[in-house]
Structure formats: C-alpha cells, structure tokens
C-alpha cells in the first residue's frame, strides 16, 4: 500500500472553486494507485474570525460575536450548497453545519456572560473551523467519485493539556491511527480529517498552535509510516524568500530536513516549525506543493541535501520580537548566573530565540508577548533590565555556509545601510541570523536576496520560472 498524507492549507479549501481543485488533485493520486489520507485546514481566514468572535464575546460584545458567527455560517452553507448537488447529501450537510454553528453560538453566548476567555474555551471555539471544513471537503470528495470517509481528528491526534500549543503524545497517536485510519485505508477509503485540532487524553479539545495543520499532516504521516507527506499550499514550494516580500524569489527544488526546520523555526510561514520532526524520525520525504499550480514539482525536503554552489538556500524573517538587555556589572560571569536568568524565562514558558553576551551584559530576543513586563520584573531582581519591541530576526539558511570564508562580510556588506543590533551564527552552522528593526526587515530581505541569488545554482533553484516571471512583467 503506498500511503501518502496530503495536507491542504486554508487557501486550498477557501471556497468551492478551491475545494474542486483539491478534489481533482486527490482524485489524481488515487488514479495512480496511491492511498491518500487527507488533512485539511479551516477555510482561509476562518480561524482568525473565530478568534475575533471569541475576543468580542469575552469583552461582552455578544451581538458582535454572533454577527461574525452568522457570516461564517452563511459562508460555509453557501460553499456546501455549491459543492454538493445530491439533494439528500446536501440537506444532511447543511443540517450538520447548522448544528455546529448552533453549538458555537451557545458557547459564544455563554462566554459573553462569563467574560473570561480561557485557553481551553479558545481552543473549543477555533476547533469549529477545521471540524466544518473537513466535513464539507469529505462530502465534496464523495460527490466527485472519491470514496471519502470523514474522521474526527480529535479522536486520532492525542495531546497533553497545554491548550493553544498542545504537544502530541506519539504512542497514543500511533494507536489511534492504527485503530481508526488504517482500517479505512485498507477498505480503499480516503480518510478526510481536520488539521490543527486534537484532544487530550480525557477527550477535551486542544489545538497544536497557529499553522498547526502542517504538524497534523506530519504526525499522521509518521504514525502511518507514509511514503510521503505532501503539504499543499498557495505557493510553488519553499522559495528563496517570502514571495510576498521578494517578487523574484526562486523555488528551491530540494532542501534538507535540517535546513527546512531552521527556516520554519525562524519564520518561513510556509511550514509550521514542528512539521519536520515526525518526518525526520521516520525519514519520510516532505513535499511542498501548490494547489493552484499542481503540475509544478514543488520542493522536496529530504534527509541529505544535494550540494549547492550558492551558500544560502533561503532567507526567513521572524517579526514581532522584543529584545531584552540585562546589564549586571560584576555578577555576569559568576557561577550559576546565567541559569538564574534562564530560570525566569522558563517560569514564564517563554522561548528565547537568540542570546548574545558581553562582559557585563546579556541580550536576548523573545516573541513579543503579554508576559514581558512580568519577565522584566523578575529579571530586575538579578540586574538592570530594559526591553524594546518591534524587532525582527533575519535568518539566512544553507548547509553550504559551513566552512566558507568571508560569508559574514558579504552579508553585512549587502545590508550596510541597515542598523544591526545582534548577530549570531547558530551552533548548527547552517544559519546566520541577525536582529534589526521590524520596519527595516523587508528592505533587508530584498537587499540580501539581490546579493546572494543573482547567479543561482540551476541544480537547486528553479531559474527558468524566474526568467518567465521577469519576461512576463517587463
Ligand atoms: P497554508 O494556509 O497553505 O498553510 P500559509 O499561509 O501558512 O499557507 O503559508 C504559505 C505562505 O507562506 C505563502 O503564501 C508565503 O507568503 C509564505 N512564505 C513565507 N516564507 C516563505 C518561503 N520561504 N517560501 C514560500 N512561502 C513562504
Ligand atoms: N487553521 C489554523 C490556523 O489558521 C491551522 C492551519 O491552518 O494550519 O492557524
Ligand atoms: Mg500554514
């Protein structure tokens, strides 16, 4: 059985036309003898809108929250009606959609009375996005001749109880996948499930964190020992930079697990940062593909990247960061001091992206978050502390920077007009990162891209597509 997990992001299921394209892609895989397991995100922007409804309700704006829900209900009903022509199937699907929205509205009304949005309630509210999209997609598939079976992701993806960023429990997922998904696939069915949503061992709904449907795809792929994990999105693959920032970004044909993980961690939104872990564990190739351009071969993420004559594969940017400066004139290098500093971040469950030290100071970068004032307060017991937001981390990734001389000089020459606050060459030796003002980030990416991808290696980068793009826009 050649099993392939196919994950479709929000834009790949955003409306009936997108779902039609998705159905055609899955039908194509079935026609070539593959056994797909399909994971879908909520329809584009639905998660954001559900979070907005939750925020409105928790501030007592009951009418505002219900208005958002009502618009979402209409969008899901319309999409379902456009996709499912069979009268009985359509009536059942619309009824199911209404039942979901009636239940959601109950939660929103309750929340607007209680006025306290807990992470647990937030997860329950956002879960409707994937619960609805997966039901609609399964029915749309069936009407197009795919023998689809809807599976509730919350019965398969079991996590701890860390709501909003739950960690998967691998053994439980393996067991549930074997009990629920394997028999469906053995019967020749195509399971369709939501990404992102999960449940703890007590059956309470959790989520894997924003963008987490990629992670679901990889977890399911790992549990089923899939042949490949396909991430279908709205760009041709992993590109040399975010194509929204750099119009002439090139598709990277092949990249290593290590490089892709680094890019995802440092902000390349195309992949959720944890996606690579389950794939690495089982050595399953991950393909990033474009549902709007399915004939493009995309990016292949594999264990060993082929040699590339350009030093970097891609540039990622992580925005909305803060820099924390800790100045402690004498204690800094004393035994145990750093562990006290890190204990504060640990207490607030705040990951640190980058650290740089001097004789008397430590600078750290973290995601801008609501706990920053308390973190600074706790740190002030140890030293003088200041913090500043609106920073961005630019991260250049490539295995081939290993052992190359003079790369740092070329990087900083390319952005000499931009003020750099902190620099780090990761211990992994495959990334070079630096911190700048958020407002300078796009300009920095374009300058670096122009400097390092002027003469790209055609074995690794899709040079032809860029030539065509530039010809059509001139
Ligand atoms: P999906 O909804 O399919 O999960 P996302 O919006 O999460 O899609 O991710 C795709 C987006 O990631 C692209 O539209 C692109 O703007 C952005 N992106 C950022 N960095 C990169 C990169 N290096 N290569 C490709 N896309 C990138
Ligand atoms: N729908 C979720 C989000 O928008 C998960 C995902 O799309 O990957 O964050
Ligand atoms: Mg995504």
PDB file of N, CA and C in Angstrom, residues 226-297:
ATOM      1  N   UNK A 226       3.931   6.791   6.317  1.00  0.00           N
ATOM      2  CA  UNK A 226       3.558   7.154   4.942  1.00  0.00           C
ATOM      3  C   UNK A 226       4.796   7.183   4.039  1.00  0.00           C
ATOM      4  N   UNK A 227       4.526   7.006   2.741  1.00  0.00           N
ATOM      5  CA  UNK A 227       5.614   7.056   1.747  1.00  0.00           C
ATOM      6  C   UNK A 227       6.103   8.503   1.598  1.00  0.00           C
ATOM      7  N   UNK A 228       5.147   9.448   1.569  1.00  0.00           N
ATOM      8  CA  UNK A 228       5.480  10.877   1.529  1.00  0.00           C
ATOM      9  C   UNK A 228       4.426  11.668   2.302  1.00  0.00           C
ATOM     10  N   UNK A 229       4.845  12.858   2.722  1.00  0.00           N
ATOM     11  CA  UNK A 229       3.910  13.801   3.351  1.00  0.00           C
ATOM     12  C   UNK A 229       3.858  15.003   2.412  1.00  0.00           C
ATOM     13  N   UNK A 230       2.685  15.297   1.891  1.00  0.00           N
ATOM     14  CA  UNK A 230       2.566  16.419   0.950  1.00  0.00           C
ATOM     15  C   UNK A 230       1.886  17.605   1.646  1.00  0.00           C
ATOM     16  N   UNK A 231       2.510  18.765   1.556  1.00  0.00           N
ATOM     17  CA  UNK A 231       1.940  19.988   2.127  1.00  0.00           C
ATOM     18  C   UNK A 231       1.504  20.849   0.943  1.00  0.00           C
ATOM     19  N   UNK A 232       0.193  20.898   0.684  1.00  0.00           N
ATOM     20  CA  UNK A 232      -0.328  21.669  -0.448  1.00  0.00           C
ATOM     21  C   UNK A 232      -0.690  23.072   0.017  1.00  0.00           C
ATOM     22  N   UNK A 233      -0.133  24.094  -0.651  1.00  0.00           N
ATOM     23  CA  UNK A 233      -0.360  25.461  -0.196  1.00  0.00           C
ATOM     24  C   UNK A 233      -0.601  26.379  -1.389  1.00  0.00           C
ATOM     25  N   UNK A 234      -0.301  27.686  -1.245  1.00  0.00           N
ATOM     26  CA  UNK A 234      -0.627  28.637  -2.318  1.00  0.00           C
ATOM     27  C   UNK A 234       0.615  29.188  -3.010  1.00  0.00           C
ATOM     28  N   UNK A 235       1.770  28.572  -2.769  1.00  0.00           N
ATOM     29  CA  UNK A 235       2.999  28.967  -3.481  1.00  0.00           C
ATOM     30  C   UNK A 235       3.658  27.692  -4.022  1.00  0.00           C
ATOM     31  N   UNK A 236       4.609  27.876  -4.972  1.00  0.00           N
ATOM     32  CA  UNK A 236       5.158  26.719  -5.685  1.00  0.00           C
ATOM     33  C   UNK A 236       6.042  25.803  -4.839  1.00  0.00           C
ATOM     34  N   UNK A 237       6.338  26.206  -3.615  1.00  0.00           N
ATOM     35  CA  UNK A 237       7.184  25.382  -2.757  1.00  0.00           C
ATOM     36  C   UNK A 237       7.875  26.290  -1.774  1.00  0.00           C
ATOM     37  N   UNK A 238       8.956  25.793  -1.180  1.00  0.00           N
ATOM     38  CA  UNK A 238       9.775  26.676  -0.341  1.00  0.00           C
ATOM     39  C   UNK A 238      10.558  27.556  -1.307  1.00  0.00           C
ATOM     40  N   UNK A 239      10.488  28.843  -1.102  1.00  0.00           N
ATOM     41  CA  UNK A 239      11.131  29.784  -2.013  1.00  0.00           C
ATOM     42  C   UNK A 239      12.351  30.398  -1.313  1.00  0.00           C
ATOM     43  N   UNK A 240      13.164  31.076  -2.109  1.00  0.00           N
ATOM     44  CA  UNK A 240      14.389  31.654  -1.544  1.00  0.00           C
ATOM     45  C   UNK A 240      14.092  32.801  -0.568  1.00  0.00           C
ATOM     46  N   UNK A 241      12.864  33.306  -0.591  1.00  0.00           N
ATOM     47  CA  UNK A 241      12.398  34.300   0.387  1.00  0.00           C
ATOM     48  C   UNK A 241      10.878  34.300   0.282  1.00  0.00           C
ATOM     49  N   UNK A 242      10.202  34.927   1.222  1.00  0.00           N
ATOM     50  CA  UNK A 242       8.739  35.007   1.114  1.00  0.00           C
ATOM     51  C   UNK A 242       8.394  35.737  -0.183  1.00  0.00           C
ATOM     52  N   UNK A 243       7.690  35.079  -1.120  1.00  0.00           N
ATOM     53  CA  UNK A 243       7.396  35.739  -2.391  1.00  0.00           C
ATOM     54  C   UNK A 243       6.550  36.999  -2.252  1.00  0.00           C
ATOM     55  N   UNK A 244       5.899  37.157  -1.092  1.00  0.00           N
ATOM     56  CA  UNK A 244       5.136  38.405  -0.887  1.00  0.00           C
ATOM     57  C   UNK A 244       6.072  39.584  -0.643  1.00  0.00           C
ATOM     58  N   UNK A 245       7.272  39.275  -0.184  1.00  0.00           N
ATOM     59  CA  UNK A 245       8.251  40.334   0.098  1.00  0.00           C
ATOM     60  C   UNK A 245       9.186  40.504  -1.103  1.00  0.00           C
ATOM     61  N   UNK A 246       9.558  39.401  -1.720  1.00  0.00           N
ATOM     62  CA  UNK A 246      10.529  39.397  -2.804  1.00  0.00           C
ATOM     63  C   UNK A 246       9.875  38.785  -4.027  1.00  0.00           C
ATOM     64  N   UNK A 247       9.492  39.618  -4.968  1.00  0.00           N
ATOM     65  CA  UNK A 247       8.726  39.117  -6.112  1.00  0.00           C
ATOM     66  C   UNK A 247       9.521  38.121  -6.957  1.00  0.00           C
ATOM     67  N   UNK A 248      10.852  38.283  -6.961  1.00  0.00           N
ATOM     68  CA  UNK A 248      11.641  37.387  -7.808  1.00  0.00           C
ATOM     69  C   UNK A 248      12.237  36.210  -7.023  1.00  0.00           C
ATOM     70  N   UNK A 249      11.590  35.857  -5.897  1.00  0.00           N
ATOM     71  CA  UNK A 249      12.052  34.686  -5.136  1.00  0.00           C
ATOM     72  C   UNK A 249      11.986  33.443  -6.023  1.00  0.00           C
ATOM     73  N   UNK A 250      12.940  32.547  -5.817  1.00  0.00           N
ATOM     74  CA  UNK A 250      13.016  31.339  -6.643  1.00  0.00           C
ATOM     75  C   UNK A 250      12.544  30.128  -5.856  1.00  0.00           C
ATOM     76  N   UNK A 251      11.965  29.160  -6.554  1.00  0.00           N
ATOM     77  CA  UNK A 251      11.614  27.902  -5.883  1.00  0.00           C
ATOM     78  C   UNK A 251      12.889  27.105  -5.601  1.00  0.00           C
ATOM     79  N   UNK A 252      12.964  26.571  -4.386  1.00  0.00           N
ATOM     80  CA  UNK A 252      14.082  25.690  -4.033  1.00  0.00           C
ATOM     81  C   UNK A 252      13.617  24.268  -4.368  1.00  0.00           C
ATOM     82  N   UNK A 253      14.372  23.575  -5.220  1.00  0.00           N
ATOM     83  CA  UNK A 253      13.907  22.253  -5.658  1.00  0.00           C
ATOM     84  C   UNK A 253      14.073  21.201  -4.559  1.00  0.00           C
ATOM     85  N   UNK A 254      15.223  21.236  -3.877  1.00  0.00           N
ATOM     86  CA  UNK A 254      15.479  20.256  -2.816  1.00  0.00           C
ATOM     87  C   UNK A 254      16.169  20.942  -1.646  1.00  0.00           C
ATOM     88  N   UNK A 255      15.802  20.513  -0.471  1.00  0.00           N
ATOM     89  CA  UNK A 255      16.368  21.122   0.728  1.00  0.00           C
ATOM     90  C   UNK A 255      16.410  20.055   1.816  1.00  0.00           C
ATOM     91  N   UNK A 256      17.339  20.170   2.759  1.00  0.00           N
ATOM     92  CA  UNK A 256      17.433  19.116   3.786  1.00  0.00           C
ATOM     93  C   UNK A 256      16.420  19.358   4.903  1.00  0.00           C
ATOM     94  N   UNK A 257      16.131  18.306   5.650  1.00  0.00           N
ATOM     95  CA  UNK A 257      15.258  18.424   6.822  1.00  0.00           C
ATOM     96  C   UNK A 257      15.781  19.529   7.739  1.00  0.00           C
ATOM     97  N   UNK A 258      17.106  19.509   7.938  1.00  0.00           N
ATOM     98  CA  UNK A 258      17.714  20.445   8.886  1.00  0.00           C
ATOM     99  C   UNK A 258      17.516  21.898   8.424  1.00  0.00           C
ATOM    100  N   UNK A 259      17.734  22.127   7.132  1.00  0.00           N
ATOM    101  CA  UNK A 259      17.568  23.486   6.609  1.00  0.00           C
ATOM    102  C   UNK A 259      16.099  23.922   6.694  1.00  0.00           C
ATOM    103  N   UNK A 260      15.193  23.009   6.316  1.00  0.00           N
ATOM    104  CA  UNK A 260      13.767  23.368   6.322  1.00  0.00           C
ATOM    105  C   UNK A 260      13.296  23.655   7.740  1.00  0.00           C
ATOM    106  N   UNK A 261      13.772  22.859   8.700  1.00  0.00           N
ATOM    107  CA  UNK A 261      13.368  23.066  10.094  1.00  0.00           C
ATOM    108  C   UNK A 261      13.844  24.428  10.577  1.00  0.00           C
ATOM    109  N   UNK A 262      15.050  24.769  10.209  1.00  0.00           N
ATOM    110  CA  UNK A 262      15.626  26.050  10.614  1.00  0.00           C
ATOM    111  C   UNK A 262      14.808  27.210  10.010  1.00  0.00           C
ATOM    112  N   UNK A 263      14.488  27.096   8.732  1.00  0.00           N
ATOM    113  CA  UNK A 263      13.690  28.141   8.070  1.00  0.00           C
ATOM    114  C   UNK A 263      12.329  28.295   8.731  1.00  0.00           C
ATOM    115  N   UNK A 264      11.682  27.145   9.006  1.00  0.00           N
ATOM    116  CA  UNK A 264      10.345  27.190   9.599  1.00  0.00           C
ATOM    117  C   UNK A 264      10.412  27.816  10.987  1.00  0.00           C
ATOM    118  N   UNK A 265      11.428  27.420  11.749  1.00  0.00           N
ATOM    119  CA  UNK A 265      11.541  27.958  13.104  1.00  0.00           C
ATOM    120  C   UNK A 265      11.755  29.470  13.060  1.00  0.00           C
ATOM    121  N   UNK A 266      12.527  29.913  12.079  1.00  0.00           N
ATOM    122  CA  UNK A 266      12.842  31.348  12.007  1.00  0.00           C
ATOM    123  C   UNK A 266      11.870  32.118  11.119  1.00  0.00           C
ATOM    124  N   UNK A 267      10.661  31.614  10.975  1.00  0.00           N
ATOM    125  CA  UNK A 267       9.608  32.460  10.447  1.00  0.00           C
ATOM    126  C   UNK A 267       9.113  32.201   9.043  1.00  0.00           C
ATOM    127  N   UNK A 268       9.666  31.228   8.291  1.00  0.00           N
ATOM    128  CA  UNK A 268       9.116  30.968   6.952  1.00  0.00           C
ATOM    129  C   UNK A 268       7.757  30.285   7.136  1.00  0.00           C
ATOM    130  N   UNK A 269       6.704  31.064   6.983  1.00  0.00           N
ATOM    131  CA  UNK A 269       5.354  30.628   7.355  1.00  0.00           C
ATOM    132  C   UNK A 269       4.885  29.414   6.558  1.00  0.00           C
ATOM    133  N   UNK A 270       5.561  29.141   5.462  1.00  0.00           N
ATOM    134  CA  UNK A 270       5.126  28.060   4.572  1.00  0.00           C
ATOM    135  C   UNK A 270       5.093  26.710   5.295  1.00  0.00           C
ATOM    136  N   UNK A 271       5.843  26.542   6.363  1.00  0.00           N
ATOM    137  CA  UNK A 271       5.817  25.294   7.145  1.00  0.00           C
ATOM    138  C   UNK A 271       5.709  25.613   8.629  1.00  0.00           C
ATOM    139  N   UNK A 272       4.861  24.878   9.345  1.00  0.00           N
ATOM    140  CA  UNK A 272       4.835  25.001  10.809  1.00  0.00           C
ATOM    141  C   UNK A 272       6.158  24.440  11.345  1.00  0.00           C
ATOM    142  N   UNK A 273       6.769  25.123  12.322  1.00  0.00           N
ATOM    143  CA  UNK A 273       8.114  24.724  12.761  1.00  0.00           C
ATOM    144  C   UNK A 273       8.261  23.264  13.197  1.00  0.00           C
ATOM    145  N   UNK A 274       7.195  22.645  13.686  1.00  0.00           N
ATOM    146  CA  UNK A 274       7.363  21.260  14.179  1.00  0.00           C
ATOM    147  C   UNK A 274       7.158  20.215  13.086  1.00  0.00           C
ATOM    148  N   UNK A 275       6.787  20.660  11.881  1.00  0.00           N
ATOM    149  CA  UNK A 275       6.407  19.715  10.818  1.00  0.00           C
ATOM    150  C   UNK A 275       7.491  18.693  10.507  1.00  0.00           C
ATOM    151  N   UNK A 276       8.729  19.129  10.605  1.00  0.00           N
ATOM    152  CA  UNK A 276       9.810  18.275  10.146  1.00  0.00           C
ATOM    153  C   UNK A 276      10.104  17.131  11.131  1.00  0.00           C
ATOM    154  N   UNK A 277       9.795  17.347  12.426  1.00  0.00           N
ATOM    155  CA  UNK A 277      10.190  16.347  13.434  1.00  0.00           C
ATOM    156  C   UNK A 277       9.690  14.932  13.139  1.00  0.00           C
ATOM    157  N   UNK A 278       8.371  14.740  12.935  1.00  0.00           N
ATOM    158  CA  UNK A 278       7.912  13.366  12.693  1.00  0.00           C
ATOM    159  C   UNK A 278       8.499  12.791  11.395  1.00  0.00           C
ATOM    160  N   UNK A 279       8.734  13.673  10.420  1.00  0.00           N
ATOM    161  CA  UNK A 279       9.283  13.198   9.144  1.00  0.00           C
ATOM    162  C   UNK A 279      10.722  12.724   9.327  1.00  0.00           C
ATOM    163  N   UNK A 280      11.486  13.461  10.127  1.00  0.00           N
ATOM    164  CA  UNK A 280      12.884  13.086  10.373  1.00  0.00           C
ATOM    165  C   UNK A 280      12.936  11.736  11.089  1.00  0.00           C
ATOM    166  N   UNK A 281      12.069  11.597  12.100  1.00  0.00           N
ATOM    167  CA  UNK A 281      12.068  10.363  12.903  1.00  0.00           C
ATOM    168  C   UNK A 281      11.924   9.131  12.024  1.00  0.00           C
ATOM    169  N   UNK A 282      11.053   9.229  11.007  1.00  0.00           N
ATOM    170  CA  UNK A 282      10.796   8.061  10.163  1.00  0.00           C
ATOM    171  C   UNK A 282      11.442   8.194   8.792  1.00  0.00           C
ATOM    172  N   UNK A 283      12.218   9.250   8.608  1.00  0.00           N
ATOM    173  CA  UNK A 283      12.853   9.529   7.315  1.00  0.00           C
ATOM    174  C   UNK A 283      11.846   9.515   6.153  1.00  0.00           C
ATOM    175  N   UNK A 284      10.775  10.285   6.321  1.00  0.00           N
ATOM    176  CA  UNK A 284       9.744  10.374   5.274  1.00  0.00           C
ATOM    177  C   UNK A 284       9.941  11.696   4.519  1.00  0.00           C
ATOM    178  N   UNK A 285      10.111  11.655   3.195  1.00  0.00           N
ATOM    179  CA  UNK A 285      10.245  12.921   2.462  1.00  0.00           C
ATOM    180  C   UNK A 285       8.982  13.772   2.580  1.00  0.00           C
ATOM    181  N   UNK A 286       9.186  15.088   2.695  1.00  0.00           N
ATOM    182  CA  UNK A 286       8.058  16.030   2.730  1.00  0.00           C
ATOM    183  C   UNK A 286       8.084  16.826   1.433  1.00  0.00           C
ATOM    184  N   UNK A 287       6.946  16.912   0.760  1.00  0.00           N
ATOM    185  CA  UNK A 287       6.882  17.720  -0.461  1.00  0.00           C
ATOM    186  C   UNK A 287       6.024  18.934  -0.200  1.00  0.00           C
ATOM    187  N   UNK A 288       6.482  20.108  -0.629  1.00  0.00           N
ATOM    188  CA  UNK A 288       5.659  21.315  -0.519  1.00  0.00           C
ATOM    189  C   UNK A 288       5.185  21.644  -1.935  1.00  0.00           C
ATOM    190  N   UNK A 289       3.864  21.702  -2.120  1.00  0.00           N
ATOM    191  CA  UNK A 289       3.293  21.803  -3.467  1.00  0.00           C
ATOM    192  C   UNK A 289       2.225  22.890  -3.517  1.00  0.00           C
ATOM    193  N   UNK A 290       1.915  23.327  -4.751  1.00  0.00           N
ATOM    194  CA  UNK A 290       0.970  24.433  -4.941  1.00  0.00           C
ATOM    195  C   UNK A 290      -0.359  23.913  -5.501  1.00  0.00           C
ATOM    196  N   UNK A 291      -1.438  24.061  -4.729  1.00  0.00           N
ATOM    197  CA  UNK A 291      -2.723  23.526  -5.218  1.00  0.00           C
ATOM    198  C   UNK A 291      -3.276  24.365  -6.372  1.00  0.00           C
ATOM    199  N   UNK A 292      -2.718  25.570  -6.574  1.00  0.00           N
ATOM    200  CA  UNK A 292      -3.159  26.377  -7.731  1.00  0.00           C
ATOM    201  C   UNK A 292      -2.323  26.073  -8.957  1.00  0.00           C
ATOM    202  N   UNK A 293      -1.231  25.338  -8.771  1.00  0.00           N
ATOM    203  CA  UNK A 293      -0.329  25.018  -9.887  1.00  0.00           C
ATOM    204  C   UNK A 293       0.199  23.596  -9.664  1.00  0.00           C
ATOM    205  N   UNK A 294      -0.729  22.601  -9.716  1.00  0.00           N
ATOM    206  CA  UNK A 294      -0.363  21.256  -9.265  1.00  0.00           C
ATOM    207  C   UNK A 294       0.684  20.564 -10.136  1.00  0.00           C
ATOM    208  N   UNK A 295       0.908  21.062 -11.356  1.00  0.00           N
ATOM    209  CA  UNK A 295       1.895  20.368 -12.183  1.00  0.00           C
ATOM    210  C   UNK A 295       3.331  20.765 -11.809  1.00  0.00           C
ATOM    211  N   UNK A 296       3.476  21.825 -11.025  1.00  0.00           N
ATOM    212  CA  UNK A 296       4.820  22.228 -10.581  1.00  0.00           C
ATOM    213  C   UNK A 296       5.325  21.191  -9.566  1.00  0.00           C
ATOM    214  N   UNK A 297       6.602  20.817  -9.705  1.00  0.00           N
ATOM    215  CA  UNK A 297       7.095  19.719  -8.857  1.00  0.00           C
ATOM    216  C   UNK A 297       7.365  20.113  -7.402  1.00  0.00           C
TER     217      UNK A 297
END
